Tab-separated table of N, CA and C in Angstrom:
chain	number	residue	atom	x	y	z
G	1	MET	N	192.681	113.070	88.954
G	1	MET	CA	192.586	112.271	87.760
G	1	MET	C	193.970	111.707	87.451
G	2	PRO	N	194.081	110.416	87.314
G	2	PRO	CA	195.390	109.834	87.010
G	2	PRO	C	195.925	110.345	85.659
G	3	LEU	N	197.208	110.626	85.636
G	3	LEU	CA	197.841	111.196	84.454
G	3	LEU	C	197.658	110.315	83.222
G	4	ASP	N	197.765	109.002	83.385
G	4	ASP	CA	197.621	108.119	82.221
G	4	ASP	C	196.224	108.215	81.611
G	5	GLU	N	195.197	108.434	82.436
G	5	GLU	CA	193.841	108.599	81.917
G	5	GLU	C	193.680	109.936	81.206
G	6	VAL	N	194.292	110.978	81.756
G	6	VAL	CA	194.253	112.292	81.110
G	6	VAL	C	194.923	112.218	79.736
G	7	VAL	N	196.074	111.589	79.679
G	7	VAL	CA	196.808	111.473	78.417
G	7	VAL	C	195.994	110.662	77.410
G	8	ALA	N	195.364	109.579	77.839
G	8	ALA	CA	194.549	108.766	76.926
G	8	ALA	C	193.378	109.563	76.370
G	9	VAL	N	192.720	110.349	77.207
G	9	VAL	CA	191.607	111.193	76.760
G	9	VAL	C	192.106	112.233	75.763
G	10	LEU	N	193.208	112.883	76.073
G	10	LEU	CA	193.761	113.888	75.159
G	10	LEU	C	194.182	113.272	73.831
G	11	GLN	N	194.754	112.080	73.870
G	11	GLN	CA	195.129	111.402	72.626
G	11	GLN	C	193.900	111.115	71.766
G	12	ASP	N	192.853	110.600	72.399
G	12	ASP	CA	191.623	110.329	71.651
G	12	ASP	C	191.064	111.608	71.043
G	13	LEU	N	190.942	112.657	71.839
G	13	LEU	CA	190.395	113.913	71.334
G	13	LEU	C	191.254	114.465	70.199
G	14	ASN	N	192.559	114.397	70.343
G	14	ASN	CA	193.454	114.886	69.296
G	14	ASN	C	193.283	114.083	68.006
G	15	GLU	N	193.194	112.758	68.127
G	15	GLU	CA	192.993	111.920	66.942
G	15	GLU	C	191.698	112.295	66.231
G	16	PHE	N	190.630	112.524	66.986
G	16	PHE	CA	189.351	112.872	66.372
G	16	PHE	C	189.411	114.233	65.697
G	17	VAL	N	189.956	115.226	66.382
G	17	VAL	CA	190.014	116.583	65.833
G	17	VAL	C	190.860	116.612	64.561
G	18	VAL	N	192.038	116.031	64.612
G	18	VAL	CA	192.927	116.043	63.446
G	18	VAL	C	192.318	115.236	62.299
G	19	SER	N	191.770	114.063	62.614
G	19	SER	CA	191.183	113.225	61.572
G	19	SER	C	189.983	113.902	60.920
G	20	LEU	N	189.102	114.491	61.710
G	20	LEU	CA	187.939	115.175	61.140
G	20	LEU	C	188.354	116.385	60.311
G	21	ASP	N	189.390	117.080	60.742
G	21	ASP	CA	189.908	118.201	59.949
G	21	ASP	C	190.434	117.698	58.602
G	22	ARG	N	191.152	116.607	58.624
G	22	ARG	CA	191.684	116.032	57.379
G	22	ARG	C	190.555	115.555	56.467
G	23	ILE	N	189.530	114.945	57.064
G	23	ILE	CA	188.378	114.514	56.262
G	23	ILE	C	187.706	115.731	55.631
G	24	GLY	N	187.537	116.798	56.416
G	24	GLY	CA	186.938	118.019	55.880
G	24	GLY	C	187.750	118.593	54.735
G	25	SER	N	189.057	118.577	54.865
G	25	SER	CA	189.919	119.066	53.785
G	25	SER	C	189.776	118.189	52.544
G	26	ARG	N	189.737	116.889	52.741
G	26	ARG	CA	189.567	115.974	51.601
G	26	ARG	C	188.225	116.210	50.917
G	27	GLN	N	187.183	116.439	51.713
G	27	GLN	CA	185.872	116.714	51.129
G	27	GLN	C	185.893	118.017	50.341
G	28	ALA	N	186.568	119.018	50.863
G	28	ALA	CA	186.642	120.308	50.186
G	28	ALA	C	187.340	120.197	48.835
G	29	TYR	N	188.300	119.300	48.739
G	29	TYR	CA	189.033	119.116	47.483
G	29	TYR	C	188.451	117.999	46.609
G	30	GLY	N	187.317	117.433	47.041
G	30	GLY	CA	186.663	116.405	46.244
G	30	GLY	C	187.275	115.027	46.352
G	31	ASP	N	188.157	114.821	47.328
G	31	ASP	CA	188.817	113.526	47.495
G	31	ASP	C	188.096	112.612	48.482
G	32	ALA	N	186.957	113.054	49.022
G	32	ALA	CA	186.178	112.248	49.958
G	32	ALA	C	184.704	112.528	49.700
G	33	ASP	N	183.875	111.515	49.928
G	33	ASP	CA	182.444	111.707	49.709
G	33	ASP	C	181.706	111.776	51.045
G	34	GLU	N	180.370	111.838	50.973
G	34	GLU	CA	179.569	111.981	52.189
G	34	GLU	C	179.615	110.747	53.076
G	35	CYS	N	180.077	109.632	52.567
G	35	CYS	CA	180.181	108.404	53.365
G	35	CYS	C	181.487	108.327	54.164
G	36	THR	N	182.424	109.178	53.869
G	36	THR	CA	183.740	109.113	54.508
G	36	THR	C	183.635	109.282	56.019
G	37	VAL	N	182.846	110.237	56.487
G	37	VAL	CA	182.714	110.451	57.933
G	37	VAL	C	182.103	109.222	58.587
G	38	GLY	N	181.102	108.644	57.963
G	38	GLY	CA	180.483	107.441	58.517
G	38	GLY	C	181.458	106.288	58.627
G	39	ARG	N	182.282	106.116	57.616
G	39	ARG	CA	183.302	105.056	57.671
G	39	ARG	C	184.308	105.336	58.786
G	40	PHE	N	184.689	106.599	58.936
G	40	PHE	CA	185.611	106.982	60.020
G	40	PHE	C	184.989	106.673	61.382
G	41	VAL	N	183.744	107.068	61.576
G	41	VAL	CA	183.063	106.846	62.854
G	41	VAL	C	183.028	105.351	63.188
G	42	ALA	N	182.723	104.536	62.209
G	42	ALA	CA	182.650	103.089	62.447
G	42	ALA	C	184.029	102.477	62.685
G	43	ALA	N	184.984	102.827	61.868
G	43	ALA	CA	186.311	102.205	61.933
G	43	ALA	C	187.115	102.644	63.148
G	44	TRP	N	186.908	103.883	63.589
G	44	TRP	CA	187.718	104.427	64.679
G	44	TRP	C	187.007	104.385	66.028
G	45	ASP	N	185.903	103.658	66.113
G	45	ASP	CA	185.211	103.455	67.390
G	45	ASP	C	184.821	104.787	68.034
G	46	VAL	N	184.294	105.674	67.215
G	46	VAL	CA	183.985	107.034	67.673
G	46	VAL	C	182.817	107.057	68.661
G	47	ALA	N	182.003	106.053	68.703
G	47	ALA	CA	180.935	106.034	69.704
G	47	ALA	C	181.478	105.709	71.099
G	48	ARG	N	182.353	104.746	71.187
G	48	ARG	CA	182.849	104.306	72.498
G	48	ARG	C	183.908	105.226	73.089
G	49	ARG	N	184.845	105.667	72.273
G	49	ARG	CA	185.995	106.407	72.813
G	49	ARG	C	185.617	107.740	73.440
G	50	PRO	N	184.788	108.577	72.827
G	50	PRO	CA	184.377	109.804	73.521
G	50	PRO	C	183.520	109.509	74.755
G	51	SER	N	182.761	108.428	74.706
G	51	SER	CA	181.971	108.039	75.866
G	51	SER	C	182.891	107.713	77.042
G	52	HIS	N	183.986	107.021	76.748
G	52	HIS	CA	184.965	106.715	77.794
G	52	HIS	C	185.590	108.011	78.333
G	53	ALA	N	185.918	108.937	77.451
G	53	ALA	CA	186.499	110.220	77.881
G	53	ALA	C	185.532	110.955	78.798
G	54	ARG	N	184.256	110.981	78.420
G	54	ARG	CA	183.246	111.634	79.253
G	54	ARG	C	183.197	110.986	80.630
G	55	ARG	N	183.279	109.656	80.671
G	55	ARG	CA	183.232	108.942	81.952
G	55	ARG	C	184.433	109.274	82.823
G	56	VAL	N	185.620	109.305	82.234
G	56	VAL	CA	186.838	109.628	82.991
G	56	VAL	C	186.716	111.011	83.620
G	57	ILE	N	186.266	111.979	82.848
G	57	ILE	CA	186.123	113.353	83.356
G	57	ILE	C	185.017	113.410	84.400
G	58	SER	N	183.913	112.727	84.156
G	58	SER	CA	182.785	112.734	85.091
G	58	SER	C	183.173	112.150	86.446
G	59	VAL	N	183.896	111.041	86.419
G	59	VAL	CA	184.335	110.420	87.674
G	59	VAL	C	185.250	111.370	88.440
G	60	ALA	N	186.162	112.026	87.739
G	60	ALA	CA	187.072	112.977	88.398
G	60	ALA	C	186.300	114.130	89.020
G	61	LEU	N	185.308	114.645	88.310
G	61	LEU	CA	184.491	115.738	88.856
G	61	LEU	C	183.681	115.271	90.053
G	62	ASP	N	183.106	114.079	89.962
G	62	ASP	CA	182.315	113.537	91.074
G	62	ASP	C	183.142	113.465	92.350
G	63	GLU	N	184.413	113.127	92.199
G	63	GLU	CA	185.286	112.989	93.365
G	63	GLU	C	185.705	114.335	93.949
G	64	GLN	N	185.667	115.402	93.141
G	64	GLN	CA	186.205	116.676	93.594
G	64	GLN	C	185.147	117.735	93.908
G	65	LEU	N	183.931	117.554	93.404
G	65	LEU	CA	182.906	118.569	93.580
G	65	LEU	C	181.804	118.076	94.508
G	66	SER	N	181.036	119.022	95.017
G	66	SER	CA	179.908	118.666	95.874
G	66	SER	C	178.774	118.105	95.020
G	67	PRO	N	177.836	117.410	95.639
G	67	PRO	CA	176.683	116.906	94.876
G	67	PRO	C	175.915	118.031	94.170
G	68	GLU	N	175.823	119.189	94.802
G	68	GLU	CA	175.122	120.322	94.187
G	68	GLU	C	175.869	120.827	92.949
G	69	GLU	N	177.185	120.917	93.046
G	69	GLU	CA	177.988	121.368	91.901
G	69	GLU	C	177.897	120.361	90.753
G	70	ASN	N	177.939	119.082	91.094
G	70	ASN	CA	177.812	118.046	90.062
G	70	ASN	C	176.430	118.081	89.418
G	71	ALA	N	175.389	118.337	90.215
G	71	ALA	CA	174.034	118.435	89.664
G	71	ALA	C	173.938	119.612	88.705
G	72	GLU	N	174.600	120.728	89.033
G	72	GLU	CA	174.594	121.895	88.146
G	72	GLU	C	175.297	121.576	86.823
G	73	ILE	N	176.417	120.896	86.900
G	73	ILE	CA	177.142	120.511	85.685
G	73	ILE	C	176.285	119.554	84.847
G	74	ASP	N	175.646	118.584	85.496
G	74	ASP	CA	174.769	117.651	84.775
G	74	ASP	C	173.649	118.406	84.071
G	75	SER	N	173.080	119.378	84.756
G	75	SER	CA	171.999	120.172	84.162
G	75	SER	C	172.496	120.950	82.945
G	76	LEU	N	173.670	121.540	83.053
G	76	LEU	CA	174.245	122.277	81.917
G	76	LEU	C	174.514	121.337	80.742
G	77	CYS	N	175.019	120.154	81.020
G	77	CYS	CA	175.305	119.184	79.953
G	77	CYS	C	174.019	118.718	79.280
G	78	ASP	N	172.947	118.609	80.039
G	78	ASP	CA	171.667	118.181	79.478
G	78	ASP	C	171.099	119.209	78.503
G	79	ARG	N	171.590	120.435	78.558
G	79	ARG	CA	171.121	121.501	77.668
G	79	ARG	C	171.864	121.521	76.336
G	80	GLY	N	172.775	120.589	76.131
G	80	GLY	CA	173.567	120.548	74.904
G	80	GLY	C	172.714	120.271	73.685
G	81	ARG	N	173.326	120.403	72.531
G	81	ARG	CA	172.653	120.075	71.274
G	81	ARG	C	172.951	118.618	70.956
G	82	PHE	N	171.914	117.868	70.638
G	82	PHE	CA	172.064	116.454	70.362
G	82	PHE	C	171.474	116.151	69.002
G	83	PHE	N	172.260	115.555	68.154
G	83	PHE	CA	171.833	115.239	66.795
G	83	PHE	C	170.585	114.369	66.829
G	84	GLY	N	169.622	114.726	65.999
G	84	GLY	CA	168.425	113.924	65.864
G	84	GLY	C	167.269	114.308	66.759
G	85	THR	N	167.428	115.342	67.588
G	85	THR	CA	166.324	115.794	68.429
G	85	THR	C	166.025	117.253	68.130
G	86	ASP	N	164.760	117.605	68.156
G	86	ASP	CA	164.320	118.991	67.953
G	86	ASP	C	164.899	119.606	66.684
G	87	GLY	N	164.955	118.844	65.619
G	87	GLY	CA	165.451	119.370	64.355
G	87	GLY	C	166.954	119.561	64.313
G	88	SER	N	167.679	119.031	65.307
G	88	SER	CA	169.126	119.259	65.358
G	88	SER	C	169.892	118.448	64.324
G	89	SER	N	169.205	117.647	63.533
G	89	SER	CA	169.912	116.943	62.473
G	89	SER	C	170.148	117.869	61.285
G	90	ASP	N	169.522	119.048	61.328
G	90	ASP	CA	169.757	120.044	60.287
G	90	ASP	C	171.096	120.713	60.522
G	91	ILE	N	171.742	121.134	59.442
G	91	ILE	CA	173.002	121.852	59.560
G	91	ILE	C	172.686	123.287	59.939
G	92	PRO	N	173.307	123.830	61.010
G	92	PRO	CA	173.055	125.219	61.385
G	92	PRO	C	173.352	126.167	60.230
G	93	ALA	N	172.606	127.255	60.181
G	93	ALA	CA	172.731	128.207	59.078
G	93	ALA	C	174.133	128.797	58.952
G	94	ASN	N	174.844	128.922	60.072
G	94	ASN	CA	176.165	129.534	60.041
G	94	ASN	C	177.282	128.529	59.801
G	95	GLN	N	176.940	127.252	59.539
G	95	GLN	CA	177.946	126.223	59.306
G	95	GLN	C	178.086	125.946	57.831
G	96	PRO	N	179.301	125.745	57.366
G	96	PRO	CA	179.476	125.377	55.955
G	96	PRO	C	178.913	123.998	55.678
G	97	THR	N	178.438	123.783	54.468
G	97	THR	CA	177.896	122.470	54.122
G	97	THR	C	178.928	121.635	53.411
C-alpha cells in the first residue's frame, strides 16, 4: 500500500473520530442538537471518504492475499451491522442515547 494512501486514510479516520467525539461532547453539554451529526455528515463528505478508505484497504488486501483469504474477509465484512436493516436503526441497549 503506498504510504501517501495510508496517510490519507488515517487522516480521514482521525478527522471523523475526533469530530464525532467533539460533536458528542457538544451534545452532552447541550451545545448541539440532533441535526448536528447530519450536518457534519453532509458537509464533511462522510459518505464518500470512508468508502474511499475501504477501497484503498481492499485493493491492498486483494494484491497480498489469496482469493480464498479475500473471500473469507468479504464474508466476515458482510456480517457487519448496517444501519436500517434488521432493526439496526435502533440504538443498542448498551449505548448511551
